Structures are given as C-alpha cells and as structure tokens.
Amino acid sequence: MTENTMRVMWCEQPNQLELRRVPIYEPQDDEVLVKVAFAAICPWDVRAYSGLSSSVKFPRVLGHELSGYVAALGKNVKHLEIGQPVCADMIVKCGTCRACRSGRSNRCQRPTFQQFRGAYADYICLPHRNIFPLRKTTSMKAAAFMEPLACVTRGQDMLRLYPGEIELVAGAGPIGLMHLQVARAFGAQVIVSDPIPERLQKAQTLGAEWVVNPEVENLEQFVKDITHGWGVDAAVITVGSSRLVEQAIPLLAPGGRLNIFAGIYPKDELHIDPNLIHYGEFILTGSADSTQDDMARALSFIENGQVDTASLISHLLPLEKLGEGFQLVKSRQGLKVMIEVNGESA
Ligand SMILES: [Zn+2]
Ligand SMILES: [Zn+2]
C-alpha cells in the first residue's frame, strides 16, 4: 500500500500540521515528478501557516524552496532524465498576461498555485518549464536556495550597482546574508547592520567589509565615518520595518538607491521628508518574488560558488519536525531551517 503513496505535511487550517499519506502524483504529458531532497523554510511559509496571508487558502501543503531528483516524466518531456538533480519554480505562471509579456512574470496576473503540491512532501509535480536541471556535482542543500536567492538577485538588480560603490544591507538573516554576497559579486563593498552579534560574525566570514550593531553604535555616524560624510550609494532593507526604511533613507549619498525588499506587516506608513528624495535625487524601489531569468542567474551564483548558501543552514530537520522548524523561524533563532525530506540519496 505504501508503494503508491507518499508523505505530505498537510495543513488543514492555520497552525495545524499533520503527517498524511496521499497517492503519488501521476505526471501529465508535460509534467515532471520530482522526489524532494531538501525543502527550506521561508518566513513566508511561516506567515502563511500562521494564517496571516490573506491570499493563502486552506487546506494546503506548503513549501516552495527545494531541490530534488527527477522521478518520472510525462511522455512529452524529452530533455530530462530519471534521477537527474533539479530545482523548481513552484508557481506556474500563465505566460500570456501583460505581466508575463513584459518581463515581470513574478507579478503574473493568472498564476496557478500548487495548493496541495507543496515541497513539504516526498514528491512534487510540475510542468517541465518549471524545472531547472542542476549539475551532478552541485550540493543539493545549496541548490534548495535557488528561489530566495533569485528574489535577492532581482532586488540587487534594482540597485544598479557600479563596482566600488558602497551598499548598506540592513538585516543579516539568511536573506540579508545573500544580499551581501550578491552585492559583492556585483563589485560593491558592503556594510551589514543587525542587532544580533552572531549574525554580524557570519556576515564577516561571508565577506562584509564592515559590520555594525545599531543597538550598540550610532548607525548614522558609522556610515558617515566610513564614507567620509558622502553616504551609501545603495541600501537594501531586508527586515519588514518602516522605521528602518526611514532611518536608512537619510544615509544615502546623492544619487543613492534604496530597495524595500521585505514586505511590511502589519501595514504601516512611512514618514520621510520628500525633500531628501528631491535634492538627493534618490531612487526608492521595491522588489518582490522573482522571474525564471532571476532563478537561472541565482543558480549560476550557487553552481559557480560565488554565493555560499549551504553555510546559511543552521538547522536540519526531518519532514515530520516541520512544525518545530516553523517555531524556530518564528523565534528568529539561528539562520536557515532546512527540512531533509529524502536527502542527497533520494
Ligand atoms: Zn521563499
Ligand atoms: Zn501571467
């Protein structure tokens, strides 16, 4: 009986998780069945699980950051083979809406969510165009970061960095630590700020030129000293906090760019002097989610070793401990929590 069934972490309603057995998907002609190796926990998953995202319907199987191995192919899929290591884009974009046709498929107006086919399960099943092949030598743990790193890469693109510029990365969680590395890959020097000393240490080992704890040191003075009063050329706010955005805008140099990368909940407002933006010729931007172009670039960063994602994992838990993992992320303990679903040997 268990041969044709698989485990899923079923979420009947918010804050309720249960290990269930369901039939393994039968891939349609254009689909690929993937056996999940690793599935990471994203703060978004925790928000959705907690019932705080109005767009998330229940019941649901969550999980959208994964790596795995091809387990079965629909009859039209010729370019992949069984056993091949892969990553996946878990949102099926329509490909025909105005967003999809203007290079912003991340904002697709008719996306299909895999409500019952999340990555906290033994298998996922997706159209072949959502599957990204990996090199055989790529770490499966590292590759499970493709999706969040794609969002980060998109966020750094918005800042239009020029080599030698100085960027402030506010927040040194897993996302901030990826921003740091992509900014450096683009040639910037990076200041990382965070109130947690362990996170600042990690930022240093990952190449931050400067780290600062804003609860201990005055951030404004710190930036002034480093930049000789000029300010930072770019800043990214990786923590959902309006106060942090308000604090960072005056730190920008003339022509400075700032990306509000994290969504801000509960809803809030910004209070800033518009003349700062006017006279400073600042560019304020946001970025959300990622396109498949961003994903392909993120994968290159991982596979070429320019961004170290594997070392961002602080906890490795088996599938049935997903609830514990959600609690860890909620309490901001450690860095990335990774679920080892079937592991490297899947
Ligand atoms: Zn994510
Ligand atoms: Zn679309």
Short mmCIF file of C-alpha atoms and ligand atoms in Angstrom, two decimals:
data_model
loop_
_atom_site.label_atom_id
_atom_site.label_comp_id
_atom_site.label_asym_id
_atom_site.label_seq_id
_atom_site.Cartn_x
_atom_site.Cartn_y
_atom_site.Cartn_z
CA MET A 1 0.00 0.00 0.00
CA THR A 2 2.78 2.45 0.90
CA GLU A 3 4.39 1.96 -2.52
CA ASN A 4 1.95 4.20 -4.33
CA THR A 5 1.57 6.70 -1.53
CA MET A 6 3.80 9.42 -0.19
CA ARG A 7 4.15 11.55 2.92
CA VAL A 8 2.94 15.15 2.96
CA MET A 9 2.83 17.65 5.81
CA TRP A 10 -0.84 18.51 5.49
CA CYS A 11 -2.08 21.88 6.73
CA GLU A 12 -5.84 21.54 7.17
CA GLN A 13 -6.16 25.03 8.62
CA PRO A 14 -3.76 27.65 10.01
CA ASN A 15 -1.45 26.41 12.78
CA GLN A 16 -2.39 22.77 12.19
CA LEU A 17 0.11 20.32 10.73
CA GLU A 18 -0.33 16.63 10.26
CA LEU A 19 1.74 13.97 8.53
CA ARG A 20 -0.54 12.31 5.98
CA ARG A 21 -0.21 9.70 3.29
CA VAL A 22 -1.65 10.58 -0.10
CA PRO A 23 -1.35 8.94 -3.55
CA ILE A 24 1.81 9.81 -5.52
CA TYR A 25 1.03 12.13 -8.44
CA GLU A 26 0.78 10.70 -11.93
CA PRO A 27 2.65 13.20 -14.16
CA GLN A 28 0.61 14.55 -17.11
CA ASP A 29 2.17 14.59 -20.58
CA ASP A 30 4.13 17.84 -19.99
CA GLU A 31 4.86 17.31 -16.32
CA VAL A 32 7.78 16.11 -14.23
CA LEU A 33 7.54 14.20 -10.97
CA VAL A 34 10.34 15.20 -8.58
CA LYS A 35 11.39 13.36 -5.45
CA VAL A 36 12.18 16.09 -2.92
CA ALA A 37 15.68 16.01 -1.42
CA PHE A 38 15.66 19.22 0.68
CA ALA A 39 12.95 21.83 1.31
CA ALA A 40 13.79 25.04 3.13
CA ILE A 41 11.55 27.12 5.38
CA CYS A 42 10.96 30.67 4.22
CA PRO A 43 9.48 33.32 6.57
CA TRP A 44 6.64 33.49 4.03
CA ASP A 45 5.78 29.83 4.72
CA VAL A 46 5.57 30.65 8.42
CA ARG A 47 3.35 33.66 7.77
CA ALA A 48 1.07 31.57 5.55
CA TYR A 49 0.98 28.71 8.07
CA SER A 50 0.06 31.15 10.83
CA GLY A 51 -2.96 32.30 8.78
CA LEU A 52 -1.52 35.80 8.27
CA SER A 53 -1.55 35.76 4.46
CA SER A 54 -5.00 36.50 3.04
CA SER A 55 -4.05 35.02 -0.35
CA VAL A 56 -3.36 31.56 1.09
CA LYS A 57 -6.30 29.15 1.06
CA PHE A 58 -6.55 26.07 3.25
CA PRO A 59 -6.21 23.11 3.27
CA ARG A 60 -2.72 23.36 1.85
CA VAL A 61 0.68 21.73 1.57
CA LEU A 62 3.29 24.48 1.93
CA GLY A 63 6.93 24.63 0.85
CA HIS A 64 8.41 26.38 -2.22
CA GLU A 65 12.21 26.28 -1.79
CA LEU A 66 13.51 22.86 -2.77
CA SER A 67 15.88 20.60 -4.59
CA GLY A 68 15.22 17.04 -5.68
CA TYR A 69 15.64 14.32 -8.30
CA VAL A 70 13.53 13.55 -11.35
CA ALA A 71 11.41 10.51 -10.51
CA ALA A 72 9.09 10.25 -13.53
CA LEU A 73 8.47 12.11 -16.79
CA GLY A 74 5.35 12.85 -18.81
CA LYS A 75 5.54 11.47 -22.35
CA ASN A 76 6.27 14.86 -23.96
CA VAL A 77 9.27 15.62 -21.76
CA LYS A 78 12.39 14.58 -23.66
CA HIS A 79 15.15 16.80 -22.28
CA LEU A 80 15.32 15.45 -18.72
CA GLU A 81 16.21 12.02 -17.40
CA ILE A 82 15.21 9.94 -14.41
CA GLY A 83 17.50 10.55 -11.44
CA GLN A 84 18.65 13.96 -12.69
CA PRO A 85 19.11 16.54 -9.89
CA VAL A 86 16.83 19.56 -10.28
CA CYS A 87 15.34 22.68 -8.66
CA ALA A 88 11.87 24.00 -9.28
CA ASP A 89 9.85 27.18 -9.63
CA MET A 90 6.74 26.28 -7.63
CA ILE A 91 4.44 28.89 -9.19
CA VAL A 92 3.07 28.13 -12.64
CA LYS A 93 2.85 31.45 -14.46
CA CYS A 94 0.29 31.85 -17.25
CA GLY A 95 2.83 33.12 -19.79
CA THR A 96 0.27 35.28 -21.61
CA CYS A 97 -0.82 38.10 -19.26
CA ARG A 98 0.58 41.60 -19.54
CA ALA A 99 3.00 40.99 -16.64
CA CYS A 100 4.31 37.76 -18.17
CA ARG A 101 4.74 39.50 -21.54
CA SER A 102 6.66 42.45 -20.13
CA GLY A 103 9.43 40.64 -18.28
CA ARG A 104 7.58 40.64 -14.97
CA SER A 105 6.27 37.11 -14.71
CA ASN A 106 6.91 37.44 -10.96
CA ARG A 107 3.78 39.60 -10.99
CA CYS A 108 1.78 37.20 -13.21
CA GLN A 109 -1.92 38.07 -13.08
CA ARG A 110 -3.12 34.47 -13.53
CA PRO A 111 -0.67 32.26 -11.65
CA THR A 112 -1.56 28.69 -10.68
CA PHE A 113 -0.58 27.84 -7.12
CA GLN A 114 0.17 24.27 -6.27
CA GLN A 115 -2.18 24.31 -3.30
CA PHE A 116 -1.82 20.62 -2.47
CA ARG A 117 1.57 20.07 -4.08
CA GLY A 118 3.97 21.97 -1.83
CA ALA A 119 7.53 20.87 -1.19
CA TYR A 120 6.97 19.61 2.35
CA ALA A 121 6.23 16.23 0.82
CA ASP A 122 8.07 13.28 -0.70
CA TYR A 123 7.18 14.39 -4.23
CA ILE A 124 6.15 17.46 -6.20
CA CYS A 125 4.80 17.50 -9.75
CA LEU A 126 5.14 20.47 -12.13
CA PRO A 127 5.16 21.39 -15.84
CA HIS A 128 8.63 20.80 -17.31
CA ARG A 129 9.16 24.51 -17.92
CA ASN A 130 9.20 24.98 -14.12
CA ILE A 131 12.06 22.51 -13.67
CA PHE A 132 15.71 23.65 -13.60
CA PRO A 133 18.36 20.94 -14.18
CA LEU A 134 21.40 21.01 -11.89
CA ARG A 135 24.96 19.86 -12.43
CA LYS A 136 25.62 16.45 -10.92
CA THR A 137 28.24 17.97 -8.58
CA THR A 138 26.00 20.69 -7.12
CA SER A 139 25.21 20.43 -3.41
CA MET A 140 21.52 19.64 -3.07
CA LYS A 141 21.34 21.64 0.15
CA ALA A 142 22.85 24.68 -1.56
CA ALA A 143 20.53 24.31 -4.55
CA ALA A 144 17.42 24.43 -2.37
CA PHE A 145 18.16 28.18 -2.04
CA MET A 146 17.53 28.91 -5.71
CA GLU A 147 14.18 30.66 -5.16
CA PRO A 148 15.12 33.02 -2.30
CA LEU A 149 18.45 33.78 -3.99
CA ALA A 150 16.55 34.62 -7.19
CA CYS A 151 14.48 37.17 -5.24
CA VAL A 152 17.69 38.61 -3.80
CA THR A 153 19.35 38.80 -7.23
CA ARG A 154 16.31 40.67 -8.55
CA GLY A 155 16.48 43.00 -5.54
CA GLN A 156 20.15 43.78 -6.16
CA ASP A 157 19.45 44.43 -9.85
CA MET A 158 17.11 47.23 -8.79
CA LEU A 159 20.04 48.99 -7.11
CA ARG A 160 22.05 49.23 -10.37
CA LEU A 161 25.34 48.88 -8.55
CA TYR A 162 28.58 50.12 -10.03
CA PRO A 163 31.82 48.38 -8.95
CA GLY A 164 33.40 50.14 -5.99
CA GLU A 165 30.17 51.58 -4.65
CA ILE A 166 29.21 51.11 -1.01
CA GLU A 167 25.97 49.39 -0.09
CA LEU A 168 24.22 49.11 3.26
CA VAL A 169 22.49 45.78 3.87
CA ALA A 170 20.07 46.24 6.78
CA GLY A 171 19.38 42.88 8.40
CA ALA A 172 21.68 39.84 8.41
CA GLY A 173 19.23 36.97 8.38
CA PRO A 174 19.58 34.39 5.57
CA ILE A 175 18.17 36.91 3.08
CA GLY A 176 20.47 39.74 4.18
CA LEU A 177 23.47 37.42 4.03
CA MET A 178 22.57 36.54 0.44
CA HIS A 179 22.18 40.26 -0.44
CA LEU A 180 25.65 40.82 0.98
CA GLN A 181 27.14 38.16 -1.28
CA VAL A 182 25.33 39.20 -4.46
CA ALA A 183 26.25 42.87 -3.86
CA ARG A 184 29.90 41.82 -3.54
CA ALA A 185 29.63 39.70 -6.70
CA PHE A 186 28.41 42.88 -8.43
CA GLY A 187 31.54 44.68 -7.21
CA ALA A 188 30.19 46.65 -4.25
CA GLN A 189 31.67 46.99 -0.79
CA VAL A 190 29.15 46.19 1.90
CA ILE A 191 28.17 47.43 5.35
CA VAL A 192 25.92 44.96 7.18
CA SER A 193 23.82 46.10 10.14
CA ASP A 194 21.99 43.80 12.54
CA PRO A 195 21.37 43.73 16.30
CA ILE A 196 22.36 40.05 16.66
CA PRO A 197 26.16 39.60 17.16
CA GLU A 198 26.25 36.03 15.75
CA ARG A 199 24.69 37.25 12.53
CA LEU A 200 27.29 40.01 12.21
CA GLN A 201 30.04 37.45 12.68
CA LYS A 202 28.55 35.37 9.90
CA ALA A 203 28.40 38.46 7.69
CA GLN A 204 32.11 38.98 8.28
CA THR A 205 33.01 35.43 7.30
CA LEU A 206 30.92 35.89 4.14
CA GLY A 207 32.91 38.96 3.13
CA ALA A 208 31.25 42.05 4.63
CA GLU A 209 33.75 44.92 4.63
CA TRP A 210 32.08 46.45 7.70
CA VAL A 211 29.54 45.23 10.24
CA VAL A 212 27.64 47.34 12.75
CA ASN A 213 25.24 46.67 15.59
CA PRO A 214 22.85 49.67 15.55
CA GLU A 215 21.89 48.99 19.17
CA VAL A 216 25.48 49.50 20.24
CA GLU A 217 26.79 52.04 17.73
CA ASN A 218 25.18 55.04 16.06
CA LEU A 219 24.44 53.84 12.52
CA GLU A 220 24.41 57.33 11.02
CA GLN A 221 27.82 58.20 12.48
CA PHE A 222 29.19 54.81 11.44
CA VAL A 223 28.13 55.36 7.82
CA LYS A 224 29.48 58.93 7.85
CA ASP A 225 32.87 57.78 9.10
CA ILE A 226 33.21 55.02 6.51
CA THR A 227 32.03 57.09 3.57
CA HIS A 228 33.77 60.34 4.64
CA GLY A 229 30.43 62.04 5.00
CA TRP A 230 29.24 61.08 1.49
CA GLY A 231 26.70 58.39 2.43
CA VAL A 232 25.99 54.97 0.96
CA ASP A 233 25.38 54.58 -2.77
CA ALA A 234 22.77 51.91 -2.20
CA ALA A 235 20.81 50.30 0.60
CA VAL A 236 18.56 47.29 0.89
CA ILE A 237 16.10 46.83 3.75
CA THR A 238 15.68 43.11 4.34
CA VAL A 239 13.60 43.45 7.51
CA GLY A 240 9.92 44.40 7.37
CA SER A 241 10.18 47.68 9.28
CA SER A 242 9.08 51.17 8.23
CA ARG A 243 11.32 52.68 10.92
CA LEU A 244 14.32 51.02 9.33
CA VAL A 245 13.40 52.47 5.93
CA GLU A 246 13.01 55.92 7.50
CA GLN A 247 16.37 55.53 9.19
CA ALA A 248 18.17 54.39 6.03
CA ILE A 249 16.93 56.99 3.52
CA PRO A 250 18.94 59.89 5.07
CA LEU A 251 22.06 57.70 4.93
CA LEU A 252 22.02 57.66 1.12
CA ALA A 253 24.61 59.57 -0.90
CA PRO A 254 23.44 61.89 -3.71
CA GLY A 255 22.01 59.61 -6.42
CA GLY A 256 21.52 56.85 -3.85
CA ARG A 257 19.16 53.92 -4.43
CA LEU A 258 17.16 52.10 -1.80
CA ASN A 259 15.22 48.86 -2.15
CA ILE A 260 12.40 47.98 0.24
CA PHE A 261 12.96 44.25 -0.13
CA ALA A 262 10.84 42.95 2.75
CA GLY A 263 7.08 43.28 2.91
CA ILE A 264 5.93 45.22 5.98
CA TYR A 265 3.26 43.63 8.21
CA PRO A 266 1.13 44.71 9.90
CA LYS A 267 0.55 47.52 7.40
CA ASP A 268 2.32 50.74 8.23
CA GLU A 269 3.19 54.13 6.77
CA LEU A 270 6.42 55.93 6.02
CA HIS A 271 7.16 59.39 7.36
CA ILE A 272 10.00 60.93 5.42
CA ASP A 273 10.95 64.39 4.26
CA PRO A 274 10.29 64.35 0.48
CA ASN A 275 12.99 66.99 0.02
CA LEU A 276 15.56 64.36 0.91
CA ILE A 277 14.48 62.44 -2.17
CA HIS A 278 14.14 65.56 -4.31
CA TYR A 279 17.50 67.15 -3.58
CA GLY A 280 19.31 63.86 -3.15
CA GLU A 281 17.99 62.51 -6.47
CA PHE A 282 17.29 59.27 -4.66
CA ILE A 283 15.65 56.29 -6.28
CA LEU A 284 13.34 54.33 -4.00
CA THR A 285 12.30 50.94 -5.25
CA GLY A 286 10.86 47.65 -4.16
CA SER A 287 11.17 44.12 -5.45
CA ALA A 288 9.08 41.05 -4.84
CA ASP A 289 9.46 37.43 -5.86
CA SER A 290 11.39 36.52 -8.99
CA THR A 291 11.18 35.54 -12.63
CA GLN A 292 12.71 32.43 -14.17
CA ASP A 293 15.53 34.63 -15.52
CA ASP A 294 16.34 35.60 -11.93
CA MET A 295 16.23 31.92 -10.96
CA ALA A 296 18.65 30.92 -13.70
CA ARG A 297 21.07 33.64 -12.57
CA ALA A 298 20.71 32.61 -8.92
CA LEU A 299 21.50 29.04 -9.87
CA SER A 300 24.69 30.22 -11.62
CA PHE A 301 25.74 32.03 -8.45
CA ILE A 302 25.25 28.81 -6.48
CA GLU A 303 26.86 26.49 -9.01
CA ASN A 304 29.83 28.80 -9.65
CA GLY A 305 30.45 29.16 -5.92
CA GLN A 306 30.01 32.96 -5.93
CA VAL A 307 27.28 32.76 -3.31
CA ASP A 308 27.64 30.38 -0.40
CA THR A 309 24.16 29.28 0.55
CA ALA A 310 24.82 25.92 2.22
CA SER A 311 26.60 27.56 5.16
CA LEU A 312 23.45 29.59 5.92
CA ILE A 313 21.75 26.43 7.19
CA SER A 314 21.61 26.41 10.98
CA HIS A 315 19.10 23.60 11.48
CA LEU A 316 18.49 20.40 9.53
CA LEU A 317 15.25 18.65 10.48
CA PRO A 318 13.34 15.62 9.20
CA LEU A 319 9.99 16.17 7.45
CA GLU A 320 7.84 15.29 10.47
CA LYS A 321 9.57 18.05 12.51
CA LEU A 322 8.34 20.81 10.18
CA GLY A 323 6.24 22.37 12.97
CA GLU A 324 9.36 22.66 15.13
CA GLY A 325 11.11 24.30 12.19
CA PHE A 326 8.31 26.88 11.84
CA GLN A 327 8.72 27.72 15.53
CA LEU A 328 12.48 28.19 15.09
CA VAL A 329 11.95 30.61 12.19
CA LYS A 330 9.26 32.47 14.13
CA SER A 331 11.56 32.97 17.08
CA ARG A 332 14.38 34.12 14.74
CA GLN A 333 16.72 31.52 16.20
CA GLY A 334 19.66 30.55 14.05
CA LEU A 335 19.63 31.17 10.31
CA LYS A 336 18.04 28.97 7.63
CA VAL A 337 15.99 25.99 8.74
CA MET A 338 16.20 23.18 6.18
CA ILE A 339 13.98 20.14 6.03
CA GLU A 340 15.77 16.99 4.93
CA VAL A 341 12.88 15.26 3.17
CA ASN A 342 14.73 12.43 1.44
CA GLY A 343 18.22 13.95 1.49
CA GLU A 344 21.03 13.55 -1.05
CA SER A 345 20.27 9.90 -1.64
CA ALA A 346 16.70 10.46 -2.81
ZN ZN B 1 10.76 31.83 -0.21
ZN ZN B 2 0.89 35.68 -16.40
#
